[in-house]
Coordinates of N, CA and C in Angstrom, one line a residue:
X1347 N 1.0 -1.3 -0.2 CA -0.2 -0.4 0.2 C 0.8 1.0 0.0
X1348 N 0.5 2.7 -0.9 CA 1.1 3.5 -0.9 C 0.6 4.5 -0.1
X1349 N 1.0 4.9 0.6 CA 1.0 6.3 1.5 C 0.1 7.4 0.8
X1350 N -0.7 8.3 1.8 CA -1.3 8.8 1.1 C -2.3 8.5 -0.8
X1351 N -2.1 6.6 -1.1 CA -3.3 6.8 -2.2 C -4.5 6.1 -2.6
X1352 N -5.4 6.1 -3.3 CA -6.3 5.8 -3.2 C -6.4 4.1 -3.3
X1353 N -6.9 2.8 -2.7 CA -7.1 1.7 -3.7 C -5.1 1.2 -4.1
X1354 N -4.8 1.8 -3.2 CA -3.6 1.3 -3.3 C -2.9 2.0 -4.5
X1355 N -3.1 3.0 -5.4 CA -2.6 3.0 -6.0 C -2.7 5.0 -6.1
X1356 N -1.2 5.4 -7.0 CA -1.4 6.8 -6.9 C -2.5 7.7 -7.3
X1357 N -2.7 8.2 -6.8 CA -4.1 9.9 -7.0 C -3.5 10.1 -7.8
X1358 N -4.7 10.4 -9.3 CA -4.1 11.4 -10.1 C -3.2 12.9 -9.9
X1359 N -2.7 13.6 -10.7 CA -2.3 14.0 -10.8 C -3.4 15.9 -10.0
X1360 N -2.3 16.6 -9.5 CA -3.7 17.8 -8.9 C -4.1 17.1 -8.1
X1361 N -4.5 16.0 -7.9 CA -5.0 15.7 -6.6 C -4.3 14.8 -5.4
X1362 N -4.6 14.9 -4.5 CA -4.0 14.0 -3.1 C -5.9 13.5 -1.8
X1363 N -4.9 12.6 -1.6 CA -6.1 11.4 0.3 C -5.3 12.0 1.0
X1364 N -6.3 11.6 1.8 CA -5.2 12.1 3.1 C -4.5 10.6 3.4
X1365 N -3.3 11.1 4.3 CA -2.2 10.3 4.5 C -2.9 9.0 5.2
X1366 N -1.8 8.2 4.3 CA -2.3 6.5 4.7 C -4.0 5.9 4.6
X1367 N -4.5 6.3 3.5 CA -5.8 5.7 3.0 C -5.1 5.5 2.4
X1368 N -6.3 4.0 1.9 CA -7.1 3.3 0.8 C -7.9 3.2 0.5
X1369 N -9.0 4.3 0.9 CA -10.8 3.4 0.7 C -10.5 4.1 -0.8
X1370 N -11.7 3.9 -1.3 CA -11.7 4.0 -2.6 C -12.8 4.8 -2.6
X1371 N -12.3 6.4 -3.8 CA -13.0 6.9 -3.8 C -12.6 7.9 -2.7
X1372 N -11.0 7.8 -3.0 CA -9.8 9.0 -0.9 C -9.9 10.4 -1.6
X1373 N -9.2 9.8 -3.3 CA -8.3 11.2 -4.0 C -9.6 12.3 -3.4
X1374 N -8.9 13.3 -4.0 CA -9.4 14.6 -3.9 C -8.4 15.1 -4.8
X1375 N -9.9 16.4 -5.6 CA -8.6 17.4 -6.6 C -8.0 18.3 -5.5
X1376 N -6.7 19.2 -5.9 CA -6.4 20.2 -4.5 C -7.2 21.7 -4.9
X1377 N -7.7 22.7 -4.4 CA -8.2 24.0 -4.7 C -7.2 24.3 -5.9
X1378 N -8.3 24.9 -6.8 CA -8.0 25.1 -8.2 C -8.4 24.3 -9.0
X1379 N -8.4 23.3 -8.8 CA -8.7 22.2 -9.8 C -10.6 21.6 -9.5
X1380 N -10.9 20.6 -10.5 CA -11.8 20.3 -10.1 C -11.7 18.4 -10.9
X1381 N -12.9 17.6 -10.2 CA -12.7 16.6 -10.8 C -13.2 15.1 -10.2
X1382 N -12.6 14.5 -10.4 CA -12.6 13.8 -9.4 C -11.0 13.4 -9.1
X1383 N -10.7 13.0 -7.9 CA -9.1 13.0 -8.5 C -8.6 11.8 -8.5
X1384 N -9.8 11.0 -8.6 CA -9.6 8.8 -8.6 C -9.4 9.4 -10.2
X1385 N -9.7 9.9 -11.3 CA -9.8 10.0 -12.2 C -9.0 10.6 -13.5
X1386 N -9.8 12.1 -12.9 CA -8.7 13.5 -13.5 C -9.4 14.7 -12.7
X1387 N -7.9 15.5 -12.4 CA -8.8 16.6 -12.1 C -8.4 18.3 -13.0
X1388 N -9.1 18.5 -13.4 CA -8.8 19.4 -14.4 C -8.9 21.1 -14.4
X1389 N -8.0 21.8 -14.4 CA -8.4 23.3 -14.1 C -9.1 23.8 -14.1
X1390 N -10.0 24.9 -12.6 CA -11.1 25.7 -12.9 C -10.3 27.1 -12.7
X1391 N -11.0 27.6 -13.9 CA -11.0 28.7 -14.4 C -11.8 30.2 -13.7
X1392 N -11.1 30.3 -12.7 CA -11.6 31.0 -12.0 C -12.1 32.8 -11.9
X1393 N -11.3 33.1 -13.0 CA -11.5 34.7 -13.8 C -13.2 34.5 -14.5
X1394 N -13.0 33.0 -15.3 CA -14.4 32.8 -16.4 C -15.2 32.3 -15.4
X1395 N -15.1 31.5 -14.4 CA -15.9 31.7 -12.8 C -16.2 32.9 -12.4
X1396 N -15.7 33.6 -12.0 CA -16.5 34.8 -11.3 C -15.4 34.9 -10.1
X1397 N -14.3 34.0 -9.5 CA -13.9 33.7 -8.6 C -13.4 34.4 -8.1
X1398 N -12.2 35.1 -8.9 CA -11.0 35.7 -8.9 C -11.9 37.1 -8.0
X1399 N -10.8 37.3 -7.4 CA -11.3 38.9 -6.7 C -10.5 40.1 -7.3
X1400 N -10.0 40.3 -8.4 CA -9.5 41.4 -9.0 C -10.5 42.5 -9.3
X1401 N -9.8 43.7 -9.3 CA -10.6 44.5 -9.4 C -11.6 44.7 -10.5
X1402 N -12.4 44.4 -10.9 CA -13.9 44.5 -11.6 C -13.9 45.7 -13.2
X1403 N -13.3 46.8 -12.4 CA -13.5 47.6 -13.7 C -11.7 47.9 -13.9
X1404 N -11.1 47.3 -12.9 CA -9.7 48.4 -14.1 C -8.5 47.1 -13.7
X1405 N -9.3 45.9 -13.5 CA -7.8 45.0 -13.3 C -8.3 43.8 -14.7
X1406 N -7.6 42.7 -15.0 CA -7.0 42.4 -16.4 C -6.9 40.9 -14.8
X1407 N -8.1 40.0 -15.0 CA -7.7 38.5 -14.3 C -6.9 37.6 -15.4
X1408 N -6.4 36.6 -14.8 CA -5.7 35.9 -16.4 C -5.6 34.1 -14.9
X1409 N -5.9 33.4 -15.3 CA -5.4 32.7 -15.7 C -5.3 31.5 -15.7
X1410 N -3.9 30.5 -14.0 CA -3.0 30.4 -14.2 C -3.4 29.0 -13.7
X1411 N -2.4 27.8 -13.8 CA -3.3 26.6 -13.3 C -3.5 26.3 -11.9
X1412 N -4.0 25.9 -11.7 CA -4.0 26.0 -10.3 C -4.7 27.5 -9.5
X1413 N -5.0 28.8 -10.6 CA -4.7 28.8 -9.3 C -5.5 30.6 -10.3
X1414 N -5.1 32.3 -10.0 CA -5.0 33.4 -11.3 C -4.1 34.5 -10.4
X1415 N -4.0 35.1 -10.9 CA -3.3 36.7 -11.0 C -4.3 37.2 -11.4
X1416 N -3.9 38.7 -11.0 CA -4.8 40.1 -11.1 C -4.2 41.0 -11.0
X1417 N -3.7 42.0 -12.4 CA -2.8 42.4 -12.9 C -3.8 44.3 -12.9
X1418 N -3.4 45.4 -12.5 CA -3.8 46.4 -12.5 C -4.2 46.7 -14.6
X1419 N -4.9 47.2 -14.9 CA -4.9 48.3 -16.6 C -4.0 48.8 -16.5
X1420 N -3.8 50.0 -17.5 CA -3.0 50.9 -18.2 C -3.0 51.7 -17.4
X1421 N -2.7 52.7 -17.3 CA -3.0 54.3 -15.6 C -4.0 53.5 -14.9
X1422 N -3.6 52.3 -14.6 CA -4.2 52.5 -12.8 C -2.4 51.2 -12.2
X1423 N -3.1 51.1 -11.0 CA -1.4 51.0 -10.0 C -2.4 50.7 -8.7
X1424 N -1.9 49.7 -8.3 CA -2.1 48.9 -7.1 C -1.7 47.3 -7.6
X1425 N -2.7 46.4 -6.7 CA -2.4 44.9 -6.4 C -2.7 44.2 -7.1
X1426 N -4.0 44.8 -8.0 CA -4.7 44.2 -9.3 C -6.2 44.1 -7.3
X1427 N -6.2 43.3 -6.7 CA -7.3 43.6 -6.6 C -7.7 45.5 -6.3
X1428 N -7.6 46.0 -5.9 CA -7.8 47.5 -5.6 C -6.7 48.1 -6.3
X1429 N -7.8 48.6 -7.6 CA -6.2 49.5 -8.8 C -6.8 51.1 -8.3
X1430 N -5.9 51.8 -8.5 CA -6.3 53.8 -8.3 C -5.6 53.9 -9.8
X1431 N -5.9 55.3 -10.1 CA -5.4 56.3 -11.1 C -4.5 56.8 -10.6

């Protein structure tokens, strides 16, 4: 048995199971990914889903694998979640 595996098989990429678990269905996708941890985990597009906390009027959201980044648009400064002229 492999520690952190499901049914003695490793979890799929971008998924994990509780340490020492060997029960079927134990693998779940990590934050930023969705699907079945036993078969596949795909990137969630937080920008398209509206889950990103970017400044809605003054920043651009960029989806990344498992996460996202926010960047203030031209003529604005800030951290991407709060942008000012």
